[in-house]
Amino acid sequence: MRVLTCVLFLVLGGCGVPLDKPGSRPFGYFDSDESRWTQRNLSVCWEDDSRADNDLEQFQNVVRDVVTSQYQRVGFVFSGWTLCSAVASADIRIWVDPKTWPKVQAFGQHIRNIPRGLHLTFDFLDAGNGWARVCQEPENVTNCIRNYALHEFGHSLGLKHEADRQDAACEQKTHSPGLTIGNYDPLSIMNYCHNEVEIRGNREPVLSYNDVATLLHVYHSGATDETFAAIAWSPGTLAYGTSWHWLSQGAADHTALGHCEQHGERPGDCQVMAWARNACAAFAVGKNKGYGWAWNVEREAARATALSYCQQHDSDCQVLAAVCSLDESQSRTEAPVFRSSRW
Ligand SMILES: [Zn+2]
């Protein structure tokens, strides 16, 4: 079977060495074992007294979309999103107010059904907060809302502030204790220093690879001993998305396609062009439409092989994307979504 698979890979443009399983190495800061949810489907509702000077429904949709799409990567389904008065109870009850500042009343499953358990603002009118002015700027509002929504929902799953780790390089500490998992992650959605960079840079926030790794470790360790990686790209524009997933190749493919389509690609324009199991995938494209891809347990080896396959068809090749399923090489973090310009 392995020989047949390899032949297929060669036809498609690449082939790697036989696979060994890499060690997993999650990163993060977590509240405590008692904060862990036992279920993976969590109901969400909006408190009836939610107020916002800005367009409430439009920004509620922004919150719902970013939370559901990002936390789907770690196997959580947030559903409902109705008014709290319409349901008997809800796992997470969101209160929106112009003058509150985003926060949670409790971490992890302790937040269950607490009235106004998770605070969000769409107006950022709390003048006492140093970021209020930045988030009030019209061009920053939507990404501020996304950033804080992902951050607070991270708390609702039990994540604590990355800056509060003893080994943190970020000095914006809140001195809230937690369980240290792996190494410090400068790109965590739970890292104030990174939040600030993202908000000021007006970058669309996402969970970092290591946020995902931490939550997979906390909620899914032992669920499977395999991880899967995928790279999707759009041949017309070179937009692409990468992903790794612990569930199945199909889940990794789906997420990579979703990331690619986030760049404005029409559904169907993005195709999965490289994948790997317990390894790294790399994909190279050439100016003259040549391409090559490869998988390998080493990221650099995958890149080099993909490049060499491309160069067999094209004189001017560049590695478009490389992604590893959960392993040591993730310590060199790459944002999970890129847009590559033509070169
Ligand atoms: Zn926080």
Short mmCIF file of C-alpha atoms and ligand atoms in Angstrom, two decimals:
data_model
loop_
_atom_site.label_atom_id
_atom_site.label_comp_id
_atom_site.label_asym_id
_atom_site.label_seq_id
_atom_site.Cartn_x
_atom_site.Cartn_y
_atom_site.Cartn_z
CA MET A 1 0.00 0.00 0.00
CA ARG A 2 2.82 2.34 0.84
CA VAL A 3 4.38 1.75 -2.60
CA LEU A 4 1.09 2.48 -4.34
CA THR A 5 0.58 5.61 -2.28
CA CYS A 6 4.08 6.76 -3.12
CA VAL A 7 3.48 6.24 -6.82
CA LEU A 8 0.36 8.33 -6.57
CA PHE A 9 2.33 11.03 -4.79
CA LEU A 10 4.93 11.00 -7.54
CA VAL A 11 2.24 11.44 -10.17
CA LEU A 12 0.94 14.40 -8.23
CA GLY A 13 4.38 15.93 -7.91
CA GLY A 14 6.02 14.77 -4.70
CA CYS A 15 6.95 11.97 -2.38
CA GLY A 16 8.60 11.83 1.02
CA VAL A 17 10.44 9.44 3.28
CA PRO A 18 8.54 6.84 5.34
CA LEU A 19 6.81 8.48 8.27
CA ASP A 20 7.86 8.42 11.90
CA LYS A 21 5.65 9.85 14.57
CA PRO A 22 6.94 13.14 15.95
CA GLY A 23 6.54 13.99 19.62
CA SER A 24 3.80 16.45 20.48
CA ARG A 25 4.70 19.61 22.33
CA PRO A 26 1.83 21.85 23.33
CA PHE A 27 2.21 25.37 24.68
CA GLY A 28 0.12 27.55 26.92
CA TYR A 29 -1.23 28.46 30.30
CA PHE A 30 -4.33 26.73 31.66
CA ASP A 31 -6.49 27.36 34.71
CA SER A 32 -6.80 23.95 36.37
CA ASP A 33 -8.03 20.45 35.73
CA GLU A 34 -11.33 21.27 37.41
CA SER A 35 -11.96 23.97 34.79
CA ARG A 36 -12.03 21.48 31.95
CA TRP A 37 -15.37 21.01 30.21
CA THR A 38 -16.54 17.45 29.83
CA GLN A 39 -18.63 18.16 26.73
CA ARG A 40 -17.45 19.61 23.39
CA ASN A 41 -20.76 21.23 22.38
CA LEU A 42 -21.34 24.45 24.31
CA SER A 43 -24.49 26.55 24.13
CA VAL A 44 -24.18 30.32 23.93
CA CYS A 45 -26.79 33.02 24.45
CA TRP A 46 -26.92 36.82 24.43
CA GLU A 47 -28.24 38.42 27.59
CA ASP A 48 -31.51 40.22 26.91
CA ASP A 49 -30.16 43.41 28.41
CA SER A 50 -27.19 43.54 26.03
CA ARG A 51 -26.73 47.09 24.81
CA ALA A 52 -24.49 48.61 22.22
CA ASP A 53 -24.41 52.02 20.65
CA ASN A 54 -23.01 50.40 17.53
CA ASP A 55 -24.89 47.96 15.35
CA LEU A 56 -25.61 45.16 17.82
CA GLU A 57 -26.66 42.44 15.40
CA GLN A 58 -23.86 43.06 12.92
CA PHE A 59 -21.21 42.75 15.62
CA GLN A 60 -22.93 39.79 17.25
CA ASN A 61 -22.46 38.02 13.91
CA VAL A 62 -18.77 39.00 13.89
CA VAL A 63 -18.37 37.38 17.31
CA ARG A 64 -20.29 34.25 16.37
CA ASP A 65 -18.37 33.78 13.11
CA VAL A 66 -14.86 34.16 14.54
CA VAL A 67 -15.57 32.06 17.63
CA THR A 68 -17.23 29.19 15.78
CA SER A 69 -14.64 29.05 12.99
CA GLN A 70 -11.56 29.31 15.19
CA TYR A 71 -12.64 27.02 18.04
CA GLN A 72 -13.84 24.42 15.56
CA ARG A 73 -10.10 23.81 15.06
CA VAL A 74 -9.96 22.32 18.55
CA GLY A 75 -13.20 20.38 18.28
CA PHE A 76 -15.51 22.78 20.14
CA VAL A 77 -18.91 23.59 18.69
CA PHE A 78 -20.48 26.78 20.01
CA SER A 79 -24.17 26.78 19.14
CA GLY A 80 -27.39 28.56 20.01
CA TRP A 81 -26.54 32.26 19.97
CA THR A 82 -30.16 33.08 20.81
CA LEU A 83 -31.48 35.48 23.44
CA CYS A 84 -30.96 34.04 26.91
CA SER A 85 -34.66 34.51 27.69
CA ALA A 86 -35.42 32.00 24.93
CA VAL A 87 -33.56 29.13 26.62
CA ALA A 88 -33.77 27.50 30.03
CA SER A 89 -30.01 27.72 30.53
CA ALA A 90 -26.83 28.21 28.53
CA ASP A 91 -23.20 27.30 29.01
CA ILE A 92 -21.99 30.79 28.15
CA ARG A 93 -24.11 33.89 28.63
CA ILE A 94 -22.69 36.95 26.85
CA TRP A 95 -23.46 40.46 28.01
CA VAL A 96 -22.66 43.34 25.68
CA ASP A 97 -22.37 46.84 27.02
CA PRO A 98 -20.76 50.00 25.63
CA LYS A 99 -18.92 50.79 28.85
CA THR A 100 -17.87 47.38 30.12
CA TRP A 101 -14.50 45.94 29.27
CA PRO A 102 -14.25 42.35 27.95
CA LYS A 103 -13.80 39.85 30.76
CA VAL A 104 -15.13 36.59 32.19
CA GLN A 105 -16.68 35.97 35.60
CA ALA A 106 -15.11 32.50 35.85
CA PHE A 107 -12.73 30.27 33.93
CA GLY A 108 -13.52 27.11 32.00
CA GLN A 109 -16.64 25.16 32.95
CA HIS A 110 -17.08 27.28 36.08
CA ILE A 111 -18.63 29.92 33.80
CA ARG A 112 -21.58 27.64 33.01
CA ASN A 113 -24.89 29.54 33.05
CA ILE A 114 -23.55 32.46 35.10
CA PRO A 115 -25.68 35.52 34.27
CA ARG A 116 -23.51 37.98 32.33
CA GLY A 117 -20.74 35.38 32.58
CA LEU A 118 -18.79 36.76 29.61
CA HIS A 119 -18.61 40.50 28.99
CA LEU A 120 -17.99 42.01 25.57
CA THR A 121 -18.14 45.55 24.28
CA PHE A 122 -18.63 46.75 20.71
CA ASP A 123 -18.01 50.40 21.59
CA PHE A 124 -14.97 50.35 23.88
CA LEU A 125 -16.11 53.34 25.91
CA ASP A 126 -14.25 52.36 29.09
CA ALA A 127 -11.83 55.27 29.04
CA GLY A 128 -9.81 53.68 31.83
CA ASN A 129 -8.56 50.99 29.50
CA GLY A 130 -5.44 51.86 27.59
CA TRP A 131 -6.66 50.26 24.36
CA ALA A 132 -10.02 52.03 24.32
CA ARG A 133 -8.87 54.74 21.95
CA VAL A 134 -7.27 52.29 19.52
CA CYS A 135 -10.38 50.12 19.47
CA GLN A 136 -12.66 53.12 18.95
CA GLU A 137 -10.93 53.90 15.65
CA PRO A 138 -13.40 52.83 12.94
CA GLU A 139 -10.82 50.77 11.06
CA ASN A 140 -9.92 48.83 14.22
CA VAL A 141 -13.36 48.13 15.67
CA THR A 142 -14.11 44.84 13.95
CA ASN A 143 -10.70 43.31 14.65
CA CYS A 144 -10.84 44.50 18.26
CA ILE A 145 -14.17 42.74 18.63
CA ARG A 146 -12.76 39.57 17.05
CA ASN A 147 -9.64 39.70 19.18
CA TYR A 148 -11.48 40.14 22.46
CA ALA A 149 -14.09 37.54 21.52
CA LEU A 150 -11.41 34.90 20.86
CA HIS A 151 -9.56 35.93 24.02
CA GLU A 152 -12.60 35.78 26.30
CA PHE A 153 -13.82 32.52 24.80
CA GLY A 154 -10.28 31.23 25.43
CA HIS A 155 -10.87 32.01 29.10
CA SER A 156 -14.22 30.25 28.88
CA LEU A 157 -12.35 27.10 27.87
CA GLY A 158 -9.89 27.57 30.74
CA LEU A 159 -6.98 29.38 29.11
CA LYS A 160 -5.19 31.98 31.27
CA HIS A 161 -2.98 34.92 30.33
CA GLU A 162 0.21 33.84 28.60
CA ALA A 163 2.02 36.86 30.08
CA ASP A 164 1.43 35.50 33.60
CA ARG A 165 3.69 32.52 32.98
CA GLN A 166 6.99 32.75 34.82
CA ASP A 167 8.91 32.39 31.56
CA ALA A 168 6.87 35.06 29.72
CA ALA A 169 8.67 37.79 27.83
CA CYS A 170 5.57 40.00 27.99
CA GLU A 171 5.54 42.35 30.98
CA GLN A 172 1.79 43.05 30.92
CA LYS A 173 1.07 40.75 33.86
CA THR A 174 -2.21 40.22 35.68
CA HIS A 175 -0.75 37.81 38.27
CA SER A 176 -3.46 35.20 37.85
CA PRO A 177 -2.05 31.73 38.47
CA GLY A 178 -2.30 28.80 36.07
CA LEU A 179 -0.81 25.51 34.95
CA THR A 180 2.16 26.02 32.67
CA ILE A 181 2.09 23.81 29.59
CA GLY A 182 5.13 23.67 27.32
CA ASN A 183 7.02 26.81 26.39
CA TYR A 184 5.97 30.47 26.31
CA ASP A 185 3.98 31.37 23.20
CA PRO A 186 4.52 34.97 22.05
CA LEU A 187 1.75 34.64 19.45
CA SER A 188 -1.01 33.39 21.76
CA ILE A 189 -4.45 35.02 21.63
CA MET A 190 -4.07 34.99 25.42
CA ASN A 191 -0.90 37.11 25.23
CA TYR A 192 -1.58 40.81 25.85
CA CYS A 193 1.61 41.83 24.06
CA HIS A 194 0.54 39.99 20.93
CA ASN A 195 -3.06 41.23 21.19
CA GLU A 196 -1.72 44.76 21.17
CA VAL A 197 0.44 44.16 18.12
CA GLU A 198 -2.46 42.57 16.25
CA ILE A 199 -4.92 45.30 17.14
CA ARG A 200 -2.57 48.15 16.28
CA GLY A 201 -1.54 46.38 13.09
CA ASN A 202 -5.17 45.80 12.20
CA ARG A 203 -4.51 42.12 11.58
CA GLU A 204 -7.34 39.66 11.61
CA PRO A 205 -6.91 37.68 14.82
CA VAL A 206 -6.69 33.90 14.91
CA LEU A 207 -5.75 31.30 17.48
CA SER A 208 -2.03 30.67 17.33
CA TYR A 209 -0.78 27.22 16.44
CA ASN A 210 0.16 26.81 20.05
CA ASP A 211 -3.22 27.96 21.37
CA VAL A 212 -4.62 25.12 19.32
CA ALA A 213 -1.90 22.77 20.53
CA THR A 214 -2.59 23.65 24.16
CA LEU A 215 -6.34 23.09 23.85
CA LEU A 216 -5.79 19.84 21.98
CA HIS A 217 -3.46 18.75 24.74
CA VAL A 218 -5.91 19.69 27.49
CA TYR A 219 -9.05 18.36 25.83
CA HIS A 220 -7.96 15.69 23.42
CA SER A 221 -4.71 14.12 24.55
CA GLY A 222 -5.01 10.41 24.08
CA ALA A 223 -7.90 10.84 21.65
CA THR A 224 -5.69 9.83 18.77
CA ASP A 225 -2.03 9.28 18.08
CA GLU A 226 -2.20 10.77 14.62
CA THR A 227 -2.23 14.31 13.31
CA PHE A 228 -2.84 15.57 9.82
CA ALA A 229 -1.65 18.58 7.82
CA ALA A 230 -2.98 20.15 4.64
CA ILE A 231 -2.18 23.03 2.29
CA ALA A 232 -4.87 24.51 0.04
CA TRP A 233 -4.23 27.11 -2.62
CA SER A 234 -5.95 29.05 -5.33
CA PRO A 235 -3.98 28.78 -8.59
CA GLY A 236 -5.31 32.08 -9.93
CA THR A 237 -4.20 34.34 -7.11
CA LEU A 238 -1.75 32.21 -5.06
CA ALA A 239 -3.91 32.76 -1.98
CA TYR A 240 -3.48 29.81 0.30
CA GLY A 241 -4.30 28.34 3.66
CA THR A 242 -2.59 25.75 5.82
CA SER A 243 -3.91 23.61 8.59
CA TRP A 244 -3.22 20.72 10.84
CA HIS A 245 -5.79 18.70 12.68
CA TRP A 246 -5.83 15.77 15.05
CA LEU A 247 -9.12 14.25 13.88
CA SER A 248 -8.76 13.26 10.27
CA GLN A 249 -7.25 14.26 6.97
CA GLY A 250 -10.70 15.47 5.96
CA ALA A 251 -10.79 17.88 8.90
CA ALA A 252 -7.35 19.25 8.03
CA ASP A 253 -8.36 19.64 4.38
CA HIS A 254 -11.57 21.40 5.35
CA THR A 255 -9.79 23.88 7.61
CA ALA A 256 -7.06 24.61 5.04
CA LEU A 257 -9.71 25.27 2.41
CA GLY A 258 -11.52 27.56 4.82
CA HIS A 259 -8.35 29.56 5.48
CA CYS A 260 -7.69 29.86 1.75
CA GLU A 261 -11.24 31.05 1.09
CA GLN A 262 -10.89 33.68 3.83
CA HIS A 263 -8.73 35.60 1.38
CA GLY A 264 -11.77 36.27 -0.72
CA GLU A 265 -11.43 33.22 -2.91
CA ARG A 266 -14.69 31.84 -4.21
CA PRO A 267 -15.59 28.38 -2.89
CA GLY A 268 -14.14 25.96 -5.40
CA ASP A 269 -11.22 28.20 -6.38
CA CYS A 270 -9.14 26.77 -3.54
CA GLN A 271 -7.89 23.20 -3.83
CA VAL A 272 -6.03 21.02 -1.37
CA MET A 273 -2.67 20.44 -3.03
CA ALA A 274 -0.48 18.93 -0.30
CA TRP A 275 -1.09 16.90 2.79
CA ALA A 276 0.74 14.84 5.39
CA ARG A 277 0.09 12.48 8.27
CA ASN A 278 2.26 12.89 11.37
CA ALA A 279 4.65 14.98 9.31
CA CYS A 280 5.22 18.22 7.44
CA ALA A 281 3.82 19.10 4.03
CA ALA A 282 5.35 21.69 1.74
CA PHE A 283 4.10 23.11 -1.53
CA ALA A 284 6.14 25.01 -4.11
CA VAL A 285 4.89 26.82 -7.19
CA GLY A 286 6.69 28.24 -10.22
CA LYS A 287 6.17 31.32 -12.33
CA ASN A 288 5.30 29.12 -15.30
CA LYS A 289 2.60 27.14 -13.47
CA GLY A 290 4.92 24.33 -12.42
CA TYR A 291 4.49 22.99 -8.94
CA GLY A 292 5.71 20.33 -6.59
CA TRP A 293 4.85 19.14 -3.15
CA ALA A 294 6.32 16.77 -0.61
CA TRP A 295 5.92 15.50 2.89
CA ASN A 296 8.66 14.69 5.34
CA VAL A 297 9.10 14.45 9.09
CA GLU A 298 11.41 17.47 8.82
CA ARG A 299 9.97 20.76 7.73
CA GLU A 300 13.12 21.87 5.89
CA ALA A 301 13.41 18.54 4.09
CA ALA A 302 9.79 18.82 2.96
CA ARG A 303 10.45 22.34 1.67
CA ALA A 304 13.60 21.30 -0.18
CA THR A 305 11.92 18.31 -1.79
CA ALA A 306 8.87 20.30 -2.84
CA LEU A 307 11.16 22.90 -4.36
CA SER A 308 13.15 20.31 -6.28
CA TYR A 309 9.98 18.69 -7.66
CA CYS A 310 8.75 22.09 -8.81
CA GLN A 311 12.10 22.81 -10.43
CA GLN A 312 11.70 19.71 -12.55
CA HIS A 313 8.79 21.47 -14.28
CA ASP A 314 9.66 25.13 -13.92
CA SER A 315 12.81 27.22 -13.79
CA ASP A 316 11.56 29.76 -11.26
CA CYS A 317 10.05 28.13 -8.16
CA GLN A 318 9.34 29.28 -4.62
CA VAL A 319 7.94 27.45 -1.61
CA LEU A 320 4.45 28.85 -1.14
CA ALA A 321 3.59 27.13 2.13
CA ALA A 322 4.82 24.57 4.59
CA VAL A 323 2.85 23.14 7.50
CA CYS A 324 3.58 20.44 10.03
CA SER A 325 1.12 18.39 11.96
CA LEU A 326 1.65 18.87 15.69
CA ASP A 327 5.34 18.41 16.38
CA GLU A 328 8.53 20.05 17.58
CA SER A 329 8.93 22.15 14.49
CA GLN A 330 5.85 24.11 15.50
CA SER A 331 8.06 25.93 17.99
CA ARG A 332 9.04 27.98 14.97
CA THR A 333 5.55 29.34 14.65
CA GLU A 334 4.08 30.44 11.40
CA ALA A 335 0.75 32.15 11.33
CA PRO A 336 -1.78 29.64 10.03
CA VAL A 337 -2.98 31.93 7.29
CA PHE A 338 -0.89 33.81 4.78
CA ARG A 339 -1.49 35.65 1.62
CA SER A 340 1.37 35.41 -0.78
CA SER A 341 1.84 38.05 -3.41
CA ARG A 342 3.19 37.04 -6.77
CA TRP A 343 6.91 37.49 -6.98
ZN ZN B 1 -8.02 37.98 29.67
#
